[in-house]
Amino acid sequence: MSIVNWGILSTADIARKLTIPAILRAKNAELIAIASHSASGSASLQAKKFNIPKAYHSFEELLNDPSIDAVYIPLPNHLHAEWVKKAAEAGKHVLCEKPAALTVEDTKEMIEVCEKNNLLFMETFMYQYHPQNQRVRDIITTGEIGDVKLVRSHCSFFLDNKNGNFRLTTETGGGSLYDVGVYCIHTIRDILKQEPTHVYAKAIHKGNPVDISTTGIMEFDNGVKGVFDCSMDMAQHMSYEVVGTKGIIQVPRAYRPDLFNGEGIIQVISNDGEVRKEIIEGDEYKLAMEHISDCMLNQAEPRYDSKSTIHNMNTLEACFASIKSGTEVEVSRVD
């Protein structure tokens, strides 16, 4: 087998706008089915639009199709655990939208079911496959900015359509931390290649049952800090920067370089004020789909593995605990 046959559970916006086109561009993936529980026939409409061979009107029908190797799950957050496990039990590899689940316990259970059935599980975070991120790591390795002291991440957008939006209800795993804060946490952990020991987070609700904005501080054993802010109530701002003893790396198009035709920017500022700007191009969604498909074809571990998914969720849980207590909390250790 040299190609992975994909199915998609749901006709969600992110699937239609980003992931379906990425699968169609990928050289080792083929999209052969899409499913929706909607009575409006949305699966059939999207199948016709994208020339997808099969449209199913229930998720179960798609999972029962033996020709499908893997499924992509872009459902609302609270449904991830249920359908990841059902997909694995049906013998399908899984690519699941972030956040993987709502708790560490649910995340572990999902992954255990996948592993029990010898299937691959991967949480999305497509941005990390854009080559600008590897370039950041390379610059850090050269010592150009000295010792890293701080990683700062921002991820925000303004939520226009609030009526009935699952992002605004606790039952569906809504809130800015679950929706975009996970990117910030992932970035800080990925850059530093270690786990935080303590976190402090403060949320703004503005009359909503979920956090509409959150700011957090992550502390690490070596004294390095991670600082982040995330929001569904601010202008779109998706960037990160790495501050060292000799300079700063800025990445202003961190999470959606696709909005700029795949053009990423890295700006390095030295202590003497010298500025170097690098333009790096890449198709992060296509690269992500090719990476996960290649791992499935070759039974290889993804670059972003299940252990890291659990750690990311563990830090996220600590942030929620800090918001609830109003104090800094210690991040528990997980295997």
Coordinates of N, CA and C in Angstrom, one line a residue, residues 41-277:
G41 N -28.4 16.6 4.3 CA -27.7 16.0 3.2 C -26.4 16.7 2.9
S42 N -25.8 17.3 4.0 CA -24.5 18.0 3.9 C -23.4 17.2 3.4
A43 N -23.4 15.9 3.8 CA -22.3 15.0 3.3 C -22.4 14.9 1.8
S44 N -23.6 14.7 1.3 CA -23.7 14.6 -0.2 C -23.3 15.8 -0.9
L45 N -23.6 17.0 -0.3 CA -23.3 18.3 -0.9 C -21.8 18.4 -1.0
Q46 N -21.1 18.1 0.1 CA -19.6 18.2 0.1 C -18.9 17.2 -0.8
A47 N -19.5 16.0 -0.8 CA -19.0 15.0 -1.7 C -19.0 15.4 -3.2
K48 N -20.1 16.0 -3.5 CA -20.3 16.5 -4.9 C -19.3 17.7 -5.2
K49 N -19.2 18.6 -4.2 CA -18.3 19.7 -4.4 C -16.8 19.4 -4.5
F50 N -16.4 18.4 -3.7 CA -15.0 18.0 -3.8 C -14.7 16.7 -4.5
N51 N -15.7 16.2 -5.2 CA -15.5 14.9 -5.9 C -15.1 13.8 -5.1
I52 N -15.7 13.7 -3.9 CA -15.4 12.6 -3.0 C -16.3 11.4 -3.3
P53 N -15.8 10.2 -3.6 CA -16.6 9.1 -4.1 C -17.8 8.7 -3.3
K54 N -17.7 8.8 -1.9 CA -18.8 8.2 -1.1 C -19.2 9.3 -0.1
A55 N -20.5 9.3 0.1 CA -21.1 10.2 1.2 C -22.0 9.3 2.0
Y56 N -21.8 9.4 3.3 CA -22.6 8.6 4.3 C -23.4 9.5 5.2
H57 N -24.5 9.1 5.6 CA -25.4 9.9 6.4 C -25.4 9.5 7.9
S58 N -24.4 8.7 8.2 CA -24.1 8.5 9.6 C -22.6 8.1 9.8
F59 N -22.1 8.5 10.9 CA -20.6 8.2 11.1 C -20.4 6.7 11.2
E60 N -21.3 6.0 11.7 CA -21.2 4.5 11.8 C -21.0 3.8 10.5
E61 N -21.8 4.3 9.5 CA -21.7 3.8 8.1 C -20.3 4.0 7.6
L62 N -19.7 5.1 7.8 CA -18.4 5.4 7.3 C -17.4 4.5 8.0
L63 N -17.5 4.4 9.3 CA -16.5 3.5 10.0 C -16.6 2.1 9.6
N64 N -17.8 1.6 9.1 CA -18.0 0.3 8.7 C -17.5 0.0 7.3
D65 N -17.0 1.0 6.6 CA -16.5 0.8 5.3 C -15.1 0.3 5.3
P66 N -14.9 -1.0 4.9 CA -13.5 -1.6 5.0 C -12.5 -1.0 4.1
S67 N -12.9 -0.2 3.1 CA -11.9 0.5 2.2 C -11.2 1.7 2.8
I68 N -11.7 2.1 4.0 CA -11.2 3.3 4.6 C -10.1 2.9 5.6
D69 N -8.9 3.5 5.5 CA -7.8 3.2 6.4 C -7.7 4.1 7.6
A70 N -8.1 5.4 7.4 CA -8.0 6.4 8.4 C -9.1 7.4 8.4
V71 N -9.4 8.0 9.6 CA -10.4 9.0 9.6 C -9.8 10.3 10.3
Y72 N -10.4 11.4 9.8 CA -10.1 12.7 10.4 C -11.3 13.1 11.1
I73 N -11.2 13.6 12.4 CA -12.3 13.9 13.2 C -12.3 15.4 13.6
P74 N -13.1 16.2 13.0 CA -13.2 17.6 13.3 C -14.4 18.0 14.1
L75 N -14.9 17.1 14.9 CA -16.2 17.3 15.6 C -15.9 18.3 16.8
P76 N -17.0 18.8 17.4 CA -16.9 19.7 18.6 C -16.1 18.9 19.6
N77 N -15.4 19.6 20.5 CA -14.4 19.1 21.4 C -14.9 17.9 22.3
H78 N -16.1 18.1 22.7 CA -16.7 17.1 23.7 C -17.0 15.7 23.0
L79 N -17.0 15.7 21.7 CA -17.3 14.4 21.0 C -16.0 13.7 20.5
H80 N -14.8 14.3 20.7 CA -13.6 13.6 20.3 C -13.4 12.3 20.9
A81 N -13.5 12.2 22.2 CA -13.2 10.9 22.9 C -14.0 9.8 22.4
E82 N -15.3 10.1 22.3 CA -16.3 9.0 21.9 C -15.9 8.5 20.5
W83 N -15.7 9.4 19.5 CA -15.5 9.0 18.2 C -14.1 8.5 17.8
V84 N -13.2 9.0 18.6 CA -11.8 8.4 18.4 C -11.8 6.9 18.8
K85 N -12.5 6.6 19.9 CA -12.5 5.2 20.4 C -13.3 4.4 19.4
K86 N -14.4 4.9 18.9 CA -15.3 4.1 18.0 C -14.5 3.9 16.7
A87 N -13.7 4.9 16.2 CA -13.0 4.7 15.0 C -11.9 3.7 15.2
A88 N -11.2 3.7 16.3 CA -10.2 2.7 16.6 C -10.7 1.3 16.7
E89 N -11.9 1.2 17.3 CA -12.5 -0.1 17.4 C -13.0 -0.6 16.1
A90 N -13.2 0.3 15.1 CA -13.6 -0.1 13.8 C -12.3 -0.3 12.9
G91 N -11.1 -0.2 13.5 CA -9.9 -0.5 12.8 C -9.3 0.6 11.9
K92 N -9.7 1.9 12.3 CA -9.2 3.0 11.6 C -8.1 3.8 12.3
H93 N -7.1 4.2 11.6 CA -6.1 5.2 12.2 C -6.9 6.5 12.4
V94 N -6.4 7.4 13.3 CA -7.1 8.6 13.6 C -6.2 9.8 13.6
L95 N -6.7 10.8 12.9 CA -6.2 12.2 13.1 C -7.3 13.0 13.7
C96 N -7.1 13.6 14.9 CA -8.2 14.3 15.6 C -7.8 15.7 15.8
E97 N -8.8 16.6 15.6 CA -8.6 18.0 15.8 C -8.2 18.3 17.3
K98 N -7.5 19.4 17.5 CA -7.2 19.8 18.8 C -8.4 20.4 19.5
P99 N -8.5 20.4 20.8 CA -7.8 19.6 21.7 C -8.2 18.1 21.6
A100 N -7.3 17.2 21.8 CA -7.5 15.8 21.7 C -8.8 15.4 22.4
A101 N -9.0 15.9 23.6 CA -10.1 15.6 24.4 C -10.3 16.8 25.4
L102 N -11.1 16.5 26.5 CA -11.3 17.6 27.5 C -10.6 17.3 28.8
T103 N -10.0 16.1 28.9 CA -9.3 15.8 30.2 C -8.1 14.9 29.8
V104 N -7.2 14.8 30.7 CA -6.0 13.9 30.6 C -6.6 12.4 30.6
E105 N -7.5 12.1 31.5 CA -8.0 10.8 31.5 C -8.6 10.3 30.2
D106 N -9.5 11.2 29.6 CA -10.1 10.9 28.4 C -9.1 10.7 27.3
T107 N -8.0 11.5 27.3 CA -7.0 11.5 26.3 C -6.2 10.2 26.4
K108 N -5.9 9.7 27.6 CA -5.2 8.5 27.8 C -6.1 7.3 27.3
E109 N -7.4 7.3 27.6 CA -8.2 6.2 27.2 C -8.3 6.1 25.7
M110 N -8.4 7.3 25.0 CA -8.5 7.3 23.6 C -7.2 6.6 23.0
I111 N -6.1 7.1 23.5 CA -4.8 6.6 22.9 C -4.7 5.1 23.2
E112 N -5.1 4.7 24.4 CA -5.0 3.3 24.7 C -5.8 2.4 23.8
V113 N -7.0 2.9 23.4 CA -7.8 2.1 22.5 C -7.1 2.0 21.1
C114 N -6.5 3.1 20.7 CA -5.8 3.1 19.4 C -4.6 2.1 19.5
E115 N -3.9 2.2 20.5 CA -2.7 1.4 20.7 C -3.1 -0.1 20.8
K116 N -4.1 -0.4 21.5 CA -4.6 -1.8 21.7 C -4.9 -2.4 20.3
N117 N -5.4 -1.6 19.4 CA -5.8 -2.1 18.1 C -4.7 -1.8 17.0
N118 N -3.5 -1.5 17.5 CA -2.3 -1.3 16.7 C -2.6 -0.2 15.6
L119 N -3.2 0.9 16.1 CA -3.5 2.0 15.2 C -2.9 3.3 15.6
L120 N -2.6 4.1 14.7 CA -2.0 5.4 15.0 C -3.0 6.5 15.4
F121 N -2.6 7.3 16.4 CA -3.4 8.4 16.8 C -2.5 9.7 16.7
M122 N -3.1 10.7 16.1 CA -2.4 12.0 16.1 C -3.3 13.2 16.3
E123 N -3.0 14.1 17.2 CA -3.7 15.4 17.3 C -3.1 16.3 16.3
T124 N -4.0 17.2 15.8 CA -3.6 18.0 14.6 C -2.4 19.0 14.8
F125 N -2.7 20.2 15.3 CA -1.6 21.2 15.3 C -0.8 21.3 14.0
M126 N -1.6 21.6 13.0 CA -1.0 21.6 11.6 C 0.1 22.6 11.5
Y127 N 0.1 23.7 12.2 CA 1.0 24.8 12.0 C 2.5 24.3 12.2
Q128 N 2.7 23.3 13.0 CA 4.1 22.8 13.4 C 4.8 22.3 12.2
Y129 N 4.1 21.9 11.1 CA 4.7 21.3 9.9 C 5.2 22.3 8.9
H130 N 4.9 23.6 9.2 CA 5.4 24.6 8.3 C 6.9 24.7 8.6
P131 N 7.8 24.8 7.6 CA 9.2 24.8 7.8 C 9.8 26.0 8.6
Q132 N 9.0 27.0 8.8 CA 9.5 28.1 9.6 C 9.8 27.7 11.0
N133 N 9.1 26.7 11.5 CA 9.3 26.3 12.9 C 10.6 25.5 13.1
Q134 N 11.0 24.7 12.1 CA 12.3 24.0 12.1 C 13.4 25.1 12.0
R135 N 13.2 26.1 11.2 CA 14.2 27.1 11.1 C 14.4 27.8 12.4
V136 N 13.3 28.1 13.2 CA 13.5 28.7 14.5 C 14.4 27.8 15.4
R137 N 14.1 26.5 15.4 CA 14.9 25.5 16.2 C 16.4 25.5 15.8
D138 N 16.6 25.6 14.5 CA 17.9 25.7 14.0 C 18.7 26.9 14.4
I139 N 18.0 28.0 14.4 CA 18.6 29.3 14.9 C 19.0 29.2 16.3
I140 N 18.1 28.7 17.1 CA 18.3 28.5 18.6 C 19.6 27.6 18.8
T141 N 19.6 26.5 18.0 CA 20.7 25.6 18.1 C 22.1 26.2 17.8
T142 N 22.1 27.1 16.9 CA 23.4 27.8 16.5 C 23.9 28.7 17.6
G143 N 23.1 29.0 18.6 CA 23.5 29.9 19.7 C 23.4 31.4 19.3
E144 N 22.8 31.7 18.2 CA 22.8 33.1 17.7 C 22.0 34.0 18.7
I145 N 21.0 33.5 19.3 CA 20.3 34.4 20.3 C 20.7 34.1 21.7
G146 N 21.7 33.3 21.9 CA 22.2 33.0 23.2 C 21.3 32.0 23.9
D147 N 21.3 32.0 25.3 CA 20.5 31.1 26.0 C 19.0 31.6 26.1
V148 N 18.1 30.7 25.8 CA 16.7 31.0 25.8 C 16.2 31.3 27.2
K149 N 15.6 32.4 27.4 CA 15.0 32.8 28.7 C 13.5 32.9 28.8
L150 N 12.9 33.1 27.6 CA 11.5 33.3 27.6 C 10.9 32.9 26.2
V151 N 9.8 32.2 26.2 CA 9.0 32.0 25.0 C 7.6 32.6 25.2
R152 N 7.2 33.5 24.3 CA 5.9 34.2 24.5 C 5.1 33.9 23.2
S153 N 3.8 33.5 23.5 CA 2.9 33.1 22.4 C 1.6 33.8 22.5
H154 N 1.0 34.2 21.3 CA -0.3 34.8 21.3 C -1.1 34.1 20.2
C155 N -2.4 33.9 20.6 CA -3.3 33.3 19.6 C -4.7 33.8 19.9
S156 N -5.2 34.7 19.0 CA -6.5 35.2 19.2 C -7.3 35.5 17.9
F157 N -8.6 35.6 18.0 CA -9.4 35.9 16.9 C -10.7 36.5 17.5
F158 N -11.5 37.2 16.7 CA -12.7 37.8 17.2 C -13.9 36.9 16.7
L159 N -14.6 36.3 17.6 CA -15.7 35.4 17.3 C -17.0 36.2 17.0
D160 N -17.3 36.3 15.7 CA -18.4 37.1 15.2 C -19.8 36.4 15.5
N161 N -19.8 35.1 15.1 CA -21.1 34.4 15.2 C -21.2 33.7 16.5
K162 N -21.8 34.3 17.5 CA -21.9 33.8 18.8 C -23.2 33.0 19.1
N163 N -24.2 33.2 18.3 CA -25.5 32.5 18.6 C -25.4 31.0 18.4
G164 N -25.5 30.2 19.5 CA -25.5 28.8 19.4 C -24.1 28.2 19.1
N165 N -23.1 29.0 19.2 CA -21.7 28.5 18.9 C -21.2 27.6 20.0
F166 N -20.7 26.4 19.6 CA -20.2 25.4 20.6 C -19.0 25.9 21.3
R167 N -18.4 26.9 20.8 CA -17.2 27.5 21.5 C -17.6 28.3 22.8
L168 N -18.8 28.5 23.0 CA -19.3 29.3 24.1 C -20.0 28.5 25.2
T169 N -20.0 27.2 25.1 CA -20.7 26.4 26.1 C -19.7 25.4 26.7
T170 N -19.9 25.2 28.0 CA -19.0 24.3 28.8 C -19.3 22.9 28.4
E171 N -20.5 22.5 28.0 CA -20.8 21.1 27.7 C -20.1 20.6 26.5
T172 N -19.8 21.6 25.6 CA -19.1 21.2 24.3 C -17.6 21.4 24.4
G173 N -17.1 21.8 25.5 CA -15.7 22.1 25.6 C -15.3 23.4 25.0
G174 N -16.1 24.4 25.2 CA -15.8 25.7 24.6 C -14.8 26.5 25.5
G175 N -14.5 27.7 25.0 CA -13.6 28.6 25.7 C -12.3 28.8 24.9
S176 N -11.7 29.9 25.2 CA -10.5 30.3 24.4 C -9.3 29.3 24.7
L177 N -9.2 28.8 25.9 CA -8.1 27.9 26.2 C -8.1 26.6 25.4
Y178 N -9.3 26.0 25.3 CA -9.5 24.8 24.6 C -9.3 25.1 23.1
D179 N -9.9 26.3 22.6 CA -9.9 26.5 21.2 C -8.6 27.0 20.6
V180 N -8.0 28.0 21.3 CA -6.7 28.5 20.7 C -5.5 28.5 21.7
G181 N -5.9 28.5 23.0 CA -4.8 28.4 24.0 C -3.9 27.2 23.9
V182 N -4.5 26.1 23.4 CA -3.7 24.9 23.2 C -2.6 25.1 22.2
Y183 N -2.7 26.0 21.3 CA -1.6 26.3 20.4 C -0.5 26.9 21.1
C184 N -0.8 27.9 22.0 CA 0.2 28.6 22.8 C 1.0 27.6 23.6
I185 N 0.3 26.8 24.3 CA 0.9 25.8 25.2 C 1.8 24.8 24.4
H186 N 1.3 24.4 23.3 CA 2.0 23.5 22.5 C 3.3 24.1 22.0
T187 N 3.2 25.4 21.6 CA 4.4 26.1 21.0 C 5.5 26.2 22.1
I188 N 5.1 26.6 23.3 CA 6.1 26.8 24.4 C 6.8 25.5 24.7
R189 N 6.0 24.4 24.9 CA 6.5 23.1 25.2 C 7.4 22.6 24.1
D190 N 7.0 22.9 22.8 CA 7.7 22.3 21.7 C 9.1 23.1 21.5
I191 N 9.1 24.4 21.7 CA 10.3 25.1 21.6 C 11.3 24.7 22.7
L192 N 10.8 24.6 23.9 CA 11.7 24.3 25.0 C 12.0 22.9 25.2
K193 N 11.2 22.0 24.6 CA 11.4 20.5 24.7 C 11.5 20.0 26.2
Q194 N 10.6 20.6 27.0 CA 10.5 20.2 28.3 C 9.1 20.5 28.8
E195 N 8.7 20.0 30.0 CA 7.4 20.2 30.6 C 7.5 21.2 31.7
P196 N 6.4 22.1 31.8 CA 6.4 23.1 32.9 C 6.2 22.4 34.3
T197 N 6.8 23.1 35.3 CA 6.6 22.6 36.7 C 5.4 23.3 37.4
H198 N 5.2 24.5 37.0 CA 4.1 25.3 37.6 C 3.4 26.2 36.5
V199 N 2.1 26.5 36.7 CA 1.4 27.4 35.8 C 0.6 28.3 36.7
Y200 N 0.4 29.5 36.1 CA -0.6 30.5 36.7 C -1.4 31.0 35.5
A201 N -2.7 30.9 35.6 CA -3.6 31.4 34.5 C -4.7 32.2 35.1
K202 N -5.1 33.2 34.4 CA -6.2 34.1 34.7 C -7.1 34.2 33.5
A203 N -8.4 34.0 33.7 CA -9.4 34.1 32.6 C -10.4 35.3 32.7
I204 N -10.8 35.7 31.6 CA -11.9 36.7 31.5 C -13.1 36.1 30.9
H205 N -14.3 36.2 31.5 CA -15.5 35.5 31.0 C -16.5 36.5 30.3
K206 N -16.5 37.7 30.8 CA -17.5 38.7 30.2 C -18.9 38.2 30.1
G207 N -19.3 37.5 31.2 CA -20.7 37.0 31.3 C -20.9 35.7 30.6
N208 N -19.9 35.1 30.1 CA -20.0 33.8 29.4 C -19.6 32.7 30.4
P209 N -20.2 31.5 30.2 CA -19.8 30.4 31.1 C -18.4 29.8 30.8
V210 N -17.8 30.2 29.7 CA -16.4 29.8 29.4 C -15.5 31.0 29.3
D211 N -14.2 30.7 29.4 CA -13.2 31.8 29.3 C -13.3 32.4 27.9
I212 N -13.4 33.7 27.8 CA -13.4 34.3 26.5 C -12.0 34.8 26.1
S213 N -11.2 35.0 27.2 CA -9.8 35.3 27.0 C -9.0 34.7 28.2
T214 N -7.8 34.3 28.0 CA -7.0 33.8 29.1 C -5.5 34.2 28.9
T215 N -4.9 34.6 30.0 CA -3.4 34.8 30.1 C -2.8 33.9 31.0
G216 N -1.6 33.4 30.7 CA -1.0 32.4 31.5 C 0.5 32.5 31.6
I217 N 1.1 32.0 32.6 CA 2.6 31.9 32.8 C 2.9 30.5 33.1
M218 N 3.9 30.0 32.4 CA 4.4 28.6 32.6 C 5.9 28.7 33.1
E219 N 6.2 28.0 34.2 CA 7.5 28.0 34.7 C 8.2 26.6 34.5
F220 N 9.5 26.7 34.2 CA 10.2 25.4 33.9 C 11.4 25.3 34.9
D221 N 11.8 24.1 35.0 CA 12.9 23.7 36.0 C 14.1 24.6 35.9
N222 N 14.5 24.9 34.6 CA 15.7 25.7 34.4 C 15.6 27.2 34.5
G223 N 14.4 27.6 35.0 CA 14.2 29.0 35.2 C 13.6 29.8 34.0
V224 N 13.5 29.1 32.9 CA 12.9 29.7 31.7 C 11.4 29.8 31.9
K225 N 10.8 30.9 31.3 CA 9.4 31.2 31.5 C 8.7 31.0 30.1
G226 N 7.4 30.6 30.1 CA 6.6 30.7 29.0 C 5.4 31.6 29.3
V227 N 5.1 32.5 28.5 CA 4.0 33.5 28.7 C 3.1 33.4 27.5
F228 N 1.8 33.3 27.8 CA 0.8 33.2 26.6 C -0.4 34.0 26.9
D229 N -1.1 34.4 25.8 CA -2.4 34.9 25.9 C -3.2 34.4 24.7
C230 N -4.5 34.1 25.0 CA -5.4 33.6 24.0 C -6.7 34.2 24.1
S231 N -7.5 34.4 23.1 CA -8.7 35.1 23.1 C -9.6 34.8 21.9
M232 N -10.9 34.8 22.2 CA -11.9 34.8 21.1 C -12.6 36.2 21.0
D233 N -12.0 37.2 21.6 CA -12.6 38.5 21.8 C -11.6 39.6 21.4
M234 N -10.6 39.3 20.5 CA -9.6 40.2 20.1 C -9.4 40.1 18.6
A235 N -8.7 41.0 18.0 CA -8.3 40.9 16.6 C -7.4 39.7 16.4
Q236 N -7.4 39.2 15.2 CA -6.6 38.0 14.9 C -5.1 38.4 15.2
H237 N -4.5 37.6 16.0 CA -3.1 37.8 16.4 C -2.5 36.4 16.7
M238 N -1.7 35.9 15.8 CA -1.2 34.6 15.9 C 0.3 34.6 15.7
S239 N 1.0 34.7 16.8 CA 2.5 34.8 16.7 C 3.2 34.2 17.9
Y240 N 4.5 34.0 17.8 CA 5.3 33.7 19.0 C 6.7 34.3 18.8
E241 N 7.3 34.4 20.0 CA 8.7 34.9 19.9 C 9.5 34.2 21.0
V242 N 10.8 34.1 20.7 CA 11.8 33.4 21.6 C 12.8 34.4 22.0
V243 N 12.9 34.7 23.3 CA 13.8 35.7 23.8 C 15.0 35.0 24.4
G244 N 16.2 35.4 23.9 CA 17.4 34.8 24.5 C 18.3 35.9 25.1
T245 N 19.5 35.5 25.5 CA 20.4 36.5 26.1 C 21.1 37.4 25.1
K246 N 21.1 37.0 23.8 CA 21.8 37.7 22.8 C 20.9 38.3 21.7
G247 N 19.6 37.8 21.7 CA 18.7 38.3 20.7 C 17.3 37.7 20.8
I248 N 16.5 38.0 19.9 CA 15.1 37.6 19.9 C 14.7 37.1 18.5
I249 N 13.9 36.0 18.5 CA 13.4 35.5 17.2 C 11.9 35.7 17.3
Q250 N 11.4 36.4 16.3 CA 9.9 36.7 16.2 C 9.3 36.0 15.0
V251 N 8.2 35.4 15.2 CA 7.4 34.6 14.2 C 6.0 35.2 14.1
P252 N 5.8 36.2 13.3 CA 4.5 36.9 13.3 C 3.4 36.1 12.6
R253 N 3.7 35.1 11.8 CA 2.6 34.3 11.1 C 2.7 32.9 11.6
A254 N 2.7 32.7 12.9 CA 3.0 31.4 13.5 C 2.0 30.3 13.1
Y255 N 0.7 30.6 13.3 CA -0.3 29.6 13.3 C -1.1 29.5 12.0
R256 N -1.1 30.5 11.2 CA -1.9 30.5 9.9 C -1.1 31.1 8.8
P257 N 0.1 30.6 8.5 CA 0.8 31.1 7.3 C 0.1 30.8 6.0
D258 N -0.9 29.9 6.0 CA -1.6 29.6 4.8 C -2.5 30.9 4.4
L259 N -2.8 31.7 5.4 CA -3.5 33.0 5.1 C -2.7 33.9 4.2
F260 N -1.4 33.7 4.2 CA -0.4 34.5 3.4 C 0.2 33.6 2.3
N261 N -0.6 32.8 1.7 CA -0.1 31.9 0.6 C 1.1 31.0 1.1
G262 N 1.0 30.6 2.3 CA 2.1 29.8 2.9 C 3.4 30.5 3.2
E263 N 3.4 31.8 3.1 CA 4.6 32.5 3.4 C 4.8 32.8 4.8
G264 N 5.8 32.2 5.4 CA 6.1 32.5 6.8 C 7.2 33.5 6.9
I265 N 7.3 34.2 8.1 CA 8.3 35.2 8.3 C 9.0 34.9 9.6
I266 N 10.3 35.0 9.6 CA 11.1 34.9 10.8 C 12.0 36.2 10.9
Q267 N 11.9 36.9 12.0 CA 12.7 38.1 12.2 C 13.6 37.9 13.4
V268 N 14.9 38.0 13.2 CA 15.9 37.9 14.3 C 16.5 39.3 14.6
I269 N 16.4 39.6 15.9 CA 16.8 40.9 16.3 C 18.0 40.7 17.3
S270 N 19.1 41.2 17.0 CA 20.3 41.0 17.9 C 20.3 42.1 19.0
N271 N 21.1 42.0 20.0 CA 21.2 42.9 21.1 C 21.7 44.3 20.6
D272 N 22.5 44.3 19.5 CA 23.0 45.6 19.0 C 22.0 46.3 18.0
G273 N 20.8 45.7 17.9 CA 19.8 46.3 17.1 C 19.8 45.9 15.7
E274 N 20.7 45.0 15.3 CA 20.7 44.4 13.9 C 19.4 43.5 13.7
V275 N 18.8 43.7 12.6 CA 17.6 43.0 12.3 C 17.8 42.2 11.0
R276 N 17.5 40.9 11.1 CA 17.5 40.0 9.9 C 16.1 39.4 9.7
K277 N 15.6 39.5 8.5 CA 14.3 38.9 8.1 C 14.4 37.8 7.1

